Amino acid sequence: MQTVLLAAGEGTRMRPLTARRPKPMLPVADRPLAAHAAESAVSAGASRLVLVVGYESEPVREYFGDEFAGVPVEYAEQTDQRGTADAVRAASSQLDDGPFAVLNGDALYDERSLSTLYDAAPAVGSYRVENPENYGVLYTESRGGDTFATGVIEKPADPPSDLINTGAYVFPAEAQAWLDVGESERGELELTDVLTRACEESDVRAVPFDRWLDVGRPWELLEANEWKLGELERELLGDIHADADIRGSVVVEEGAEIDAGVVIEGPALIRSGATVGPNAYIRGATMLGDGAKVGHAVEVKNSLLMAGATVGHLSYVGDSVLGRDVNFGAGTNVANLRHDDEPVRVRVKGESTSTGRRKFGVVCGDGVKTGIDTNLNAGVVLSGGASTTPGESVLRDR
Ligand code: TTP
């Protein structure tokens, strides 16, 4: 099945992490986010991938090359990010005249569910949630033991079902002629309008996905890492001191160094060139990127430290995302829990948004520097290159 992978979006809700890199290239365990969707697609039966790229496309092209997981890769450039239907239209000259699958390059799919989707064509992937009113919700109908989608509605006050649209589709060949949709209420050209047409013209199965994660906001990047780090098998290749204690599914890559007195509880991935300790405590699910440094007596819990991030001695980092080359001065402490026990809130595109998580720390763009003994409040976002003074308590984004 020819498969279009959408990877042209600007990822504005993921700022500051996408200030200088495309969202599909954000690290999720041992590979970029979009590589997970691409791999799942190939296992499900993608015979060829057409990647739609646009915003900061060079690293995407470089990573995927012209072949990925044994299937050919082509690229379509979407110059203006005008919506998902527009993105597929940009790829249409590269499609043959058969049916085609479309997947978001910023979502994680479980392979079994995706295989079922590919086998059920035409079909849309659906996911059962408790709060469908926040999503695109499918109208469904049961016939002969199968569930079919009959339409879709965006963020309805009164949801027609608890099955939401995952943005994973297998369209019939004719849908290539339906991509020319009008602007939606939010001013985009959207694939949901193509889905609506497909539901009118054919029987579109609503395939329930066992697991699915849309990675749009920083805490979802943490959740993506929790998922994929949880699938790693223990492998200790780096230089590990005899007095370190490595527990559970932990990967220490060749070229990583773990010093004396370090305790690592999986799932955790310590990438090549990273150094930990002495006497540090790493708790899952944590990923330390290439060349990251975690110093003496530091505790890192459920966090993503991108390449070159450094945390100085006697610091605590919990439930946080640190961009490339972030430098935490000694004694930097991250708060990750509110006294009222309410979910931590983060500003996304200027709007205070619930993460839905009781525990969430901070998001730091590339190159953030904190002075010694900085306290960072739960939910704070520091943009790339921001700094704090020694002893500062940071309660607001900067
Ligand atoms: P979105 O998550 O809706 O958009 P985005 O990735 O740009 O993020 P944000 O809203 O934070 O700015 O996009 C869903 C998928 O579709 C994602 O994989 C990116 C892709 N996409 C395109 O390829 N072209 C587009 O014009 C749009 C809007 C999205």
CSV table of N, CA and C in Angstrom, one decimal, residues 266-329:
chain,number,residue,atom,x,y,z
A,266,GLY,N,15.1,1.3,35.2
A,266,GLY,CA,14.5,1.4,33.8
A,266,GLY,C,13.1,1.8,33.9
A,267,PRO,N,12.4,2.1,32.8
A,267,PRO,CA,13.1,2.1,31.5
A,267,PRO,C,14.0,3.4,31.3
A,268,ALA,N,15.2,3.2,30.8
A,268,ALA,CA,16.0,4.3,30.6
A,268,ALA,C,17.0,4.0,29.4
A,269,LEU,N,17.3,5.1,28.7
A,269,LEU,CA,18.2,4.9,27.6
A,269,LEU,C,19.3,6.0,27.8
A,270,ILE,N,20.6,5.5,27.8
A,270,ILE,CA,21.7,6.4,28.0
A,270,ILE,C,22.5,6.3,26.7
A,271,ARG,N,22.4,7.4,25.9
A,271,ARG,CA,23.0,7.3,24.6
A,271,ARG,C,24.5,7.5,24.6
A,272,SER,N,25.1,7.2,23.5
A,272,SER,CA,26.5,7.3,23.3
A,272,SER,C,27.1,8.7,23.7
A,273,GLY,N,28.2,8.7,24.4
A,273,GLY,CA,28.8,10.0,24.8
A,273,GLY,C,28.2,10.6,26.0
A,274,ALA,N,27.1,10.1,26.6
A,274,ALA,CA,26.5,10.6,27.8
A,274,ALA,C,27.4,10.2,29.0
A,275,THR,N,27.4,11.0,30.0
A,275,THR,CA,28.1,10.6,31.2
A,275,THR,C,27.2,10.8,32.4
A,276,VAL,N,27.3,9.9,33.4
A,276,VAL,CA,26.4,10.0,34.6
A,276,VAL,C,27.2,9.7,35.8
A,277,GLY,N,27.0,10.6,36.8
A,277,GLY,CA,27.6,10.4,38.1
A,277,GLY,C,28.9,11.1,38.4
A,278,PRO,N,29.5,10.8,39.5
A,278,PRO,CA,29.2,9.7,40.4
A,278,PRO,C,28.0,10.0,41.3
A,279,ASN,N,27.4,8.9,41.9
A,279,ASN,CA,26.3,9.0,42.8
A,279,ASN,C,25.1,9.7,42.3
A,280,ALA,N,24.7,9.4,41.1
A,280,ALA,CA,23.5,10.0,40.5
A,280,ALA,C,22.4,9.0,40.6
A,281,TYR,N,21.1,9.4,40.5
A,281,TYR,CA,20.0,8.5,40.5
A,281,TYR,C,19.1,8.8,39.3
A,282,ILE,N,19.0,7.9,38.4
A,282,ILE,CA,18.2,8.1,37.2
A,282,ILE,C,17.0,7.2,37.3
A,283,ARG,N,15.8,7.7,37.2
A,283,ARG,CA,14.6,6.9,37.3
A,283,ARG,C,13.8,7.0,36.0
A,284,GLY,N,13.2,5.9,35.6
A,284,GLY,CA,12.4,5.8,34.4
A,284,GLY,C,11.2,6.7,34.4
A,285,ALA,N,10.7,7.0,33.2
A,285,ALA,CA,11.3,6.7,31.9
A,285,ALA,C,12.2,7.9,31.5
A,286,THR,N,13.4,7.6,31.4
A,286,THR,CA,14.4,8.7,31.1
A,286,THR,C,15.2,8.4,29.9
A,287,MET,N,15.5,9.5,29.1
A,287,MET,CA,16.4,9.3,28.0
A,287,MET,C,17.4,10.4,28.1
A,288,LEU,N,18.7,10.0,28.1
A,288,LEU,CA,19.8,11.0,28.1
A,288,LEU,C,20.4,10.9,26.7
A,289,GLY,N,20.3,12.0,26.0
A,289,GLY,CA,20.8,12.1,24.6
A,289,GLY,C,22.3,12.0,24.5
A,290,ASP,N,22.7,12.0,23.2
A,290,ASP,CA,24.2,11.9,22.9
A,290,ASP,C,24.9,13.0,23.7
A,291,GLY,N,25.9,12.6,24.4
A,291,GLY,CA,26.8,13.7,25.0
A,291,GLY,C,26.1,14.4,26.2
A,292,ALA,N,25.0,14.0,26.7
A,292,ALA,CA,24.4,14.6,27.8
A,292,ALA,C,25.2,14.3,29.1
A,293,LYS,N,25.2,15.2,30.0
A,293,LYS,CA,26.0,15.0,31.3
A,293,LYS,C,25.1,15.2,32.5
A,294,VAL,N,25.1,14.2,33.3
A,294,VAL,CA,24.4,14.3,34.6
A,294,VAL,C,25.4,14.1,35.7
A,295,GLY,N,25.6,15.2,36.5
A,295,GLY,CA,26.7,15.3,37.4
A,295,GLY,C,26.5,14.5,38.7
A,296,HIS,N,27.4,14.8,39.7
A,296,HIS,CA,27.4,14.2,41.0
A,296,HIS,C,26.1,14.4,41.8
A,297,ALA,N,25.5,13.4,42.3
A,297,ALA,CA,24.4,13.5,43.2
A,297,ALA,C,23.2,14.2,42.6
A,298,VAL,N,23.0,14.0,41.3
A,298,VAL,CA,21.8,14.5,40.6
A,298,VAL,C,20.7,13.5,40.5
A,299,GLU,N,19.5,13.9,40.7
A,299,GLU,CA,18.4,12.9,40.4
A,299,GLU,C,17.6,13.4,39.2
A,300,VAL,N,17.4,12.4,38.3
A,300,VAL,CA,16.6,12.7,37.1
A,300,VAL,C,15.5,11.7,37.0
A,301,LYS,N,14.3,12.1,36.9
A,301,LYS,CA,13.2,11.2,36.9
A,301,LYS,C,12.3,11.5,35.7
A,302,ASN,N,11.9,10.5,34.9
A,302,ASN,CA,10.9,10.6,33.9
A,302,ASN,C,11.1,11.9,33.0
A,303,SER,N,12.3,12.0,32.5
A,303,SER,CA,12.6,13.2,31.7
A,303,SER,C,13.4,12.9,30.4
A,304,LEU,N,13.3,13.8,29.6
A,304,LEU,CA,14.0,13.7,28.3
A,304,LEU,C,15.1,14.8,28.2
A,305,LEU,N,16.4,14.4,28.2
A,305,LEU,CA,17.5,15.4,28.1
A,305,LEU,C,18.0,15.2,26.7
A,306,MET,N,17.9,16.2,25.8
A,306,MET,CA,18.4,16.0,24.5
A,306,MET,C,19.9,16.2,24.4
A,307,ALA,N,20.4,15.9,23.2
A,307,ALA,CA,21.9,15.9,23.1
A,307,ALA,C,22.6,17.1,23.7
A,308,GLY,N,23.6,16.8,24.4
A,308,GLY,CA,24.5,17.8,25.0
A,308,GLY,C,23.9,18.6,26.2
A,309,ALA,N,22.8,18.1,26.7
A,309,ALA,CA,22.2,18.8,27.9
A,309,ALA,C,23.0,18.4,29.1
A,310,THR,N,23.2,19.4,30.0
A,310,THR,CA,24.1,19.1,31.2
A,310,THR,C,23.3,19.5,32.4
A,311,VAL,N,23.4,18.7,33.4
A,311,VAL,CA,22.8,19.0,34.7
A,311,VAL,C,23.8,18.9,35.8
A,312,GLY,N,24.1,20.1,36.4
A,312,GLY,CA,25.2,20.2,37.4
A,312,GLY,C,24.9,19.5,38.7
A,313,HIS,N,25.9,19.3,39.5
A,313,HIS,CA,25.7,18.5,40.8
A,313,HIS,C,24.6,19.0,41.7
A,314,LEU,N,24.1,18.1,42.4
A,314,LEU,CA,23.0,18.4,43.4
A,314,LEU,C,21.8,19.0,42.9
A,315,SER,N,21.4,18.6,41.7
A,315,SER,CA,20.2,19.1,41.1
A,315,SER,C,19.1,18.0,41.1
A,316,TYR,N,17.8,18.5,40.8
A,316,TYR,CA,16.7,17.5,40.6
A,316,TYR,C,15.9,17.9,39.4
A,317,VAL,N,15.8,17.0,38.5
A,317,VAL,CA,15.0,17.2,37.3
A,317,VAL,C,13.9,16.1,37.2
A,318,GLY,N,12.6,16.5,37.2
A,318,GLY,CA,11.6,15.5,37.2
A,318,GLY,C,10.5,15.9,36.1
A,319,ASP,N,10.1,14.9,35.3
A,319,ASP,CA,9.0,15.0,34.4
A,319,ASP,C,9.2,16.2,33.4
A,320,SER,N,10.4,16.4,32.9
A,320,SER,CA,10.7,17.6,32.2
A,320,SER,C,11.4,17.2,30.8
A,321,VAL,N,11.3,18.2,29.9
A,321,VAL,CA,12.0,18.1,28.6
A,321,VAL,C,13.0,19.2,28.5
A,322,LEU,N,14.3,18.8,28.4
A,322,LEU,CA,15.4,19.7,28.2
A,322,LEU,C,15.9,19.6,26.8
A,323,GLY,N,15.9,20.7,26.1
A,323,GLY,CA,16.4,20.8,24.7
A,323,GLY,C,17.9,20.6,24.6
A,324,ARG,N,18.4,20.7,23.4
A,324,ARG,CA,19.8,20.5,23.2
A,324,ARG,C,20.6,21.5,23.9
A,325,ASP,N,21.8,21.1,24.5
A,325,ASP,CA,22.8,21.9,25.1
A,325,ASP,C,22.2,22.8,26.2
A,326,VAL,N,21.1,22.4,26.8
A,326,VAL,CA,20.6,23.1,28.0
A,326,VAL,C,21.7,22.9,29.1
A,327,ASN,N,21.9,23.9,29.9
A,327,ASN,CA,22.9,23.8,31.0
A,327,ASN,C,22.3,24.2,32.3
A,328,PHE,N,22.0,23.2,33.2
A,328,PHE,CA,21.5,23.5,34.5
A,328,PHE,C,22.6,23.7,35.5
A,329,GLY,N,22.7,24.9,36.1
A,329,GLY,CA,23.7,25.1,37.1
A,329,GLY,C,23.5,24.3,38.3
